[in-house]
Amino acid sequence: MGVPLVFDLQRFSVHDGPGIRTTVFFKGCPLACEWCHNPESQSYLPEKMRDQDGVLRMAGETYELDDLVSFLERDLLFYEQSKGGVTLSGGEPMAQDILFIRELLKRLKDKGISTAIDTSGFAPYENFQRVLPFTDLFLYDLKWMDDEKHRLFTGESNQIILENLRSLSEDGATICLRLPLLASLNDSIETMQAIQQWLKDHDVKIHSVNLLPYHAHAKGKYRALHKKWKTFKAPEPSHLETLVKLWQNAGYRTGMGGMMTGEHL
Ligand code: SF4
């Protein structure tokens, strides 16, 4: 069993699933989204980053399983009181050593901790099957229905992502579909309707939809990594309101910005 790199452990997070959570950010992702909010998550190798004050730090540490579990169970009381838990994110948790990820989830479940996986869906389906019994919720990103645009902006086709989404639904997973939204690129009403039609045509059952408007908070990280920054825009608030209504009118529980309420789960 390999030990994946972790580039951040975020306690008291409220944007990665219901309630109060600790989010584990694994390093390494098979996609290369041009707007990625965590550019240090893309490489599977440790990376040096120089912050604004000129201090050099290394992104990417290994944690032995026991140490990681001990860290995550520290906030058990907060998880219980808020119906929260632990979210595995990244990077791409499903494209790490899956035996490590599975064992981590299993240990958390054994301790009564609720688990979620934040995924791009771009990984072999066998990996999803292995973690399914120990995962309460999948936060499943869908970036583009149009495959050509998906390739252009993420570097890969969306076919595996759509197939895995369908399979997860068939296998009874609880799925919150997350839609990262970039103004004038993937936020049109027609795009939303195409997603809704696809869900209907393939009988994909999702628990809820979460709209994730783009933000530019990661600009400093690109500088710190000497990576090229590309400018995108968030949809206008009035347009976001229209999109929320569109999803609600289609019968979906709809949230914004990663926040969910535990009572719905
Ligand atoms: S899937 Fe997520 S972590 Fe990977 S490149 Fe895209 S935005 Fe970044």
XYZ file of C-alpha atoms and ligand atoms in Angstrom:
273
model
C 0.000 0.000 0.000
C 1.537 3.343 -1.080
C 1.271 6.458 1.057
C -0.177 9.379 -0.956
C 1.036 12.924 -0.417
C -1.195 15.367 1.437
C -0.800 19.083 0.741
C -3.326 20.427 3.239
C -5.470 19.395 6.173
C -8.292 21.844 6.719
C -10.193 21.710 9.996
C -13.603 23.349 10.519
C -14.383 23.413 6.826
C -18.006 24.136 5.872
C -17.669 24.031 2.084
C -16.876 20.374 1.473
C -20.101 18.654 2.437
C -22.601 18.886 5.295
C -21.816 20.195 8.776
C -18.371 20.888 10.186
C -15.702 18.835 8.482
C -12.017 18.199 8.220
C -10.891 18.060 4.609
C -7.848 16.076 3.537
C -6.323 17.409 0.340
C -4.359 14.734 -1.503
C -1.707 15.789 -3.958
C -1.931 14.637 -7.552
C -4.640 14.862 -10.181
C -4.971 13.374 -13.678
C -6.789 16.492 -14.938
C -5.279 19.904 -15.536
C -8.201 22.319 -15.270
C -7.178 25.772 -16.396
C -9.020 27.464 -13.523
C -7.893 24.985 -10.812
C -8.211 26.565 -7.356
C -5.429 24.384 -5.979
C -2.624 24.393 -8.562
C -0.328 22.714 -6.028
C -2.711 19.745 -6.102
C -2.002 18.776 -9.705
C 1.478 17.258 -9.498
C 1.952 13.971 -7.627
C 5.379 15.194 -6.459
C 6.294 17.518 -3.585
C 6.670 21.126 -4.748
C 8.360 24.197 -3.361
C 6.157 27.265 -2.988
C 7.346 30.739 -2.026
C 4.676 32.728 -0.186
C 4.140 36.512 -0.296
C 6.684 37.063 2.495
C 9.328 35.143 0.552
C 9.155 32.123 2.851
C 9.709 28.839 1.084
C 7.507 25.905 2.016
C 7.078 22.427 0.653
C 3.630 21.365 -0.564
C 3.171 17.622 -0.109
C 3.778 15.551 3.006
C 3.255 11.912 3.784
C 1.145 10.856 6.753
C 1.107 7.321 8.007
C -2.427 5.997 8.189
C -2.456 5.831 11.995
C -1.282 9.445 12.289
C -3.843 10.685 9.800
C -6.695 8.888 11.538
C -5.562 10.245 14.937
C -5.550 13.771 13.530
C -8.976 13.394 11.925
C -10.683 11.964 14.990
C -9.694 14.960 17.106
C -12.822 16.830 16.009
C -15.228 13.932 16.454
C -17.419 15.964 18.804
C -17.823 18.764 16.246
C -18.668 16.255 13.525
C -21.334 14.656 15.699
C -22.909 17.919 16.798
C -23.050 19.390 13.280
C -23.726 16.187 11.303
C -20.367 16.754 9.671
C -17.394 14.462 9.163
C -14.324 14.028 7.007
C -14.009 14.823 3.304
C -11.246 13.453 1.096
C -10.409 15.943 -1.611
C -7.444 17.018 -3.662
C -6.170 16.791 -6.248
C -8.025 13.601 -6.985
C -8.506 11.169 -4.079
C -9.793 8.466 -6.437
C -6.540 8.551 -8.410
C -4.325 7.878 -5.362
C -3.325 4.491 -3.959
C -6.844 3.218 -3.566
C -5.972 0.677 -0.862
C -4.743 3.515 1.334
C -7.871 5.592 0.625
C -10.150 2.604 1.265
C -8.437 1.751 4.543
C -8.599 5.380 5.676
C -12.330 5.531 4.977
C -12.910 2.193 6.667
C -11.080 3.298 9.820
C -13.087 6.512 9.924
C -16.360 4.620 9.537
C -15.284 2.201 12.298
C -14.999 5.246 14.563
C -18.472 6.432 13.594
C -17.221 9.325 11.445
C -19.244 10.282 8.383
C -17.209 10.291 5.154
C -17.359 12.150 1.853
C -15.220 12.105 -1.277
C -14.809 15.185 -3.418
C -13.996 13.859 -6.880
C -13.642 14.894 -10.502
C -14.865 11.398 -11.394
C -11.782 10.819 -13.531
C -10.511 7.471 -12.236
C -11.107 3.756 -12.940
C -14.557 2.688 -11.742
C -13.009 -0.200 -9.758
C -11.598 2.471 -7.446
C -15.090 3.802 -6.771
C -16.368 0.274 -6.155
C -13.675 -0.292 -3.560
C -14.575 2.781 -1.513
C -18.350 2.720 -1.992
C -19.129 0.689 1.180
C -17.260 3.233 3.313
C -18.373 6.485 1.676
C -21.535 8.285 2.781
C -21.454 10.966 0.121
C -19.772 11.710 -3.195
C -19.271 15.374 -4.084
C -19.071 14.758 -7.803
C -17.861 17.501 -10.140
C -19.193 17.870 -13.630
C -17.307 20.568 -15.456
C -18.625 20.339 -19.004
C -21.179 18.260 -20.900
C -19.522 19.224 -24.185
C -16.648 16.773 -24.572
C -14.594 18.980 -26.859
C -14.684 21.857 -24.367
C -13.976 19.425 -21.557
C -10.820 18.294 -23.331
C -9.835 21.857 -24.080
C -10.188 23.182 -20.535
C -9.240 20.107 -18.476
C -6.950 18.163 -20.796
C -9.155 15.031 -20.812
C -12.418 13.704 -22.215
C -15.492 13.628 -19.947
C -16.563 10.134 -21.067
C -15.154 8.256 -18.059
C -16.597 10.910 -15.758
C -20.111 10.513 -17.170
C -19.886 6.705 -17.190
C -18.697 6.644 -13.589
C -21.480 9.005 -12.551
C -24.037 6.686 -14.093
C -22.471 3.620 -12.478
C -22.296 5.242 -9.056
C -25.967 6.117 -9.255
C -26.827 2.543 -10.312
C -24.800 1.231 -7.391
C -26.819 3.331 -4.947
C -24.249 5.993 -3.989
C -25.432 9.268 -2.483
C -24.259 11.920 -4.910
C -24.154 15.680 -4.702
C -23.461 16.932 -8.209
C -21.154 19.944 -8.161
C -21.009 22.308 -11.108
C -18.003 24.656 -11.257
C -19.283 27.688 -13.157
C -17.239 30.022 -15.365
C -19.062 33.029 -16.815
C -19.957 32.703 -20.501
C -18.158 29.358 -20.777
C -20.152 26.654 -19.002
C -22.923 28.575 -17.212
C -25.598 28.981 -19.865
C -29.193 27.939 -19.306
C -28.825 25.589 -22.285
C -25.834 23.898 -20.636
C -27.817 23.378 -17.422
C -30.728 21.988 -19.401
C -28.392 19.630 -21.263
C -27.120 18.296 -17.913
C -30.669 17.856 -16.634
C -31.654 16.056 -19.828
C -28.634 13.758 -19.569
C -29.470 12.905 -15.929
C -33.030 12.111 -16.978
C -32.091 10.105 -20.065
C -29.661 7.968 -18.054
C -31.867 7.717 -14.979
C -29.093 9.128 -12.797
C -30.308 9.829 -9.292
C -28.604 12.588 -7.406
C -29.202 13.790 -3.873
C -28.597 17.452 -4.680
C -26.890 19.959 -6.924
C -24.314 22.470 -5.826
C -23.340 25.440 -7.971
C -19.729 26.510 -7.520
C -19.125 29.949 -9.006
C -15.525 30.601 -9.991
C -13.364 32.691 -7.668
C -9.858 34.074 -8.116
C -8.499 33.278 -4.630
C -5.766 31.036 -6.021
C -3.872 33.740 -7.925
C -1.112 33.955 -5.294
C -0.588 30.200 -5.416
C 0.054 30.311 -9.164
C 2.659 32.994 -8.547
C 4.218 30.937 -5.757
C 4.537 27.955 -8.099
C 5.657 29.993 -11.126
C 2.628 28.693 -12.997
C 0.794 30.685 -15.619
C -2.379 32.352 -14.324
C -5.384 32.525 -16.642
C -8.226 34.905 -15.954
C -11.797 33.651 -15.761
C -14.935 35.309 -14.446
C -17.672 34.250 -12.078
C -21.264 34.372 -13.329
C -23.184 37.506 -12.307
C -25.210 37.093 -9.074
C -28.491 37.612 -10.946
C -27.559 34.858 -13.409
C -26.656 32.548 -10.526
C -30.082 33.172 -9.020
C -31.650 32.210 -12.332
C -29.618 28.995 -12.408
C -30.553 28.090 -8.826
C -34.243 28.520 -9.723
C -33.773 26.484 -12.881
C -32.453 23.538 -10.871
C -35.024 23.946 -8.119
C -37.863 24.090 -10.633
C -36.566 20.857 -12.132
C -37.024 19.264 -8.681
C -33.448 19.255 -7.356
C -32.273 20.388 -3.908
C -29.891 23.127 -4.916
C -27.086 24.812 -2.980
C -24.357 27.244 -3.754
C -20.644 27.472 -2.985
C -20.182 24.022 -1.480
C -22.463 24.495 1.535
C -24.949 21.754 2.354
C -27.186 21.090 5.295
C -26.734 17.830 7.149
C -30.440 17.350 7.750
C -30.908 16.460 4.100
C -28.644 13.441 4.310
S -9.991 18.141 -11.128
Fe -9.911 19.605 -9.436
S -7.867 19.382 -8.571
Fe -7.823 18.394 -10.572
S -7.059 19.995 -11.932
Fe -9.299 20.069 -11.984
S -9.884 21.593 -10.471
Fe -7.722 21.036 -10.053
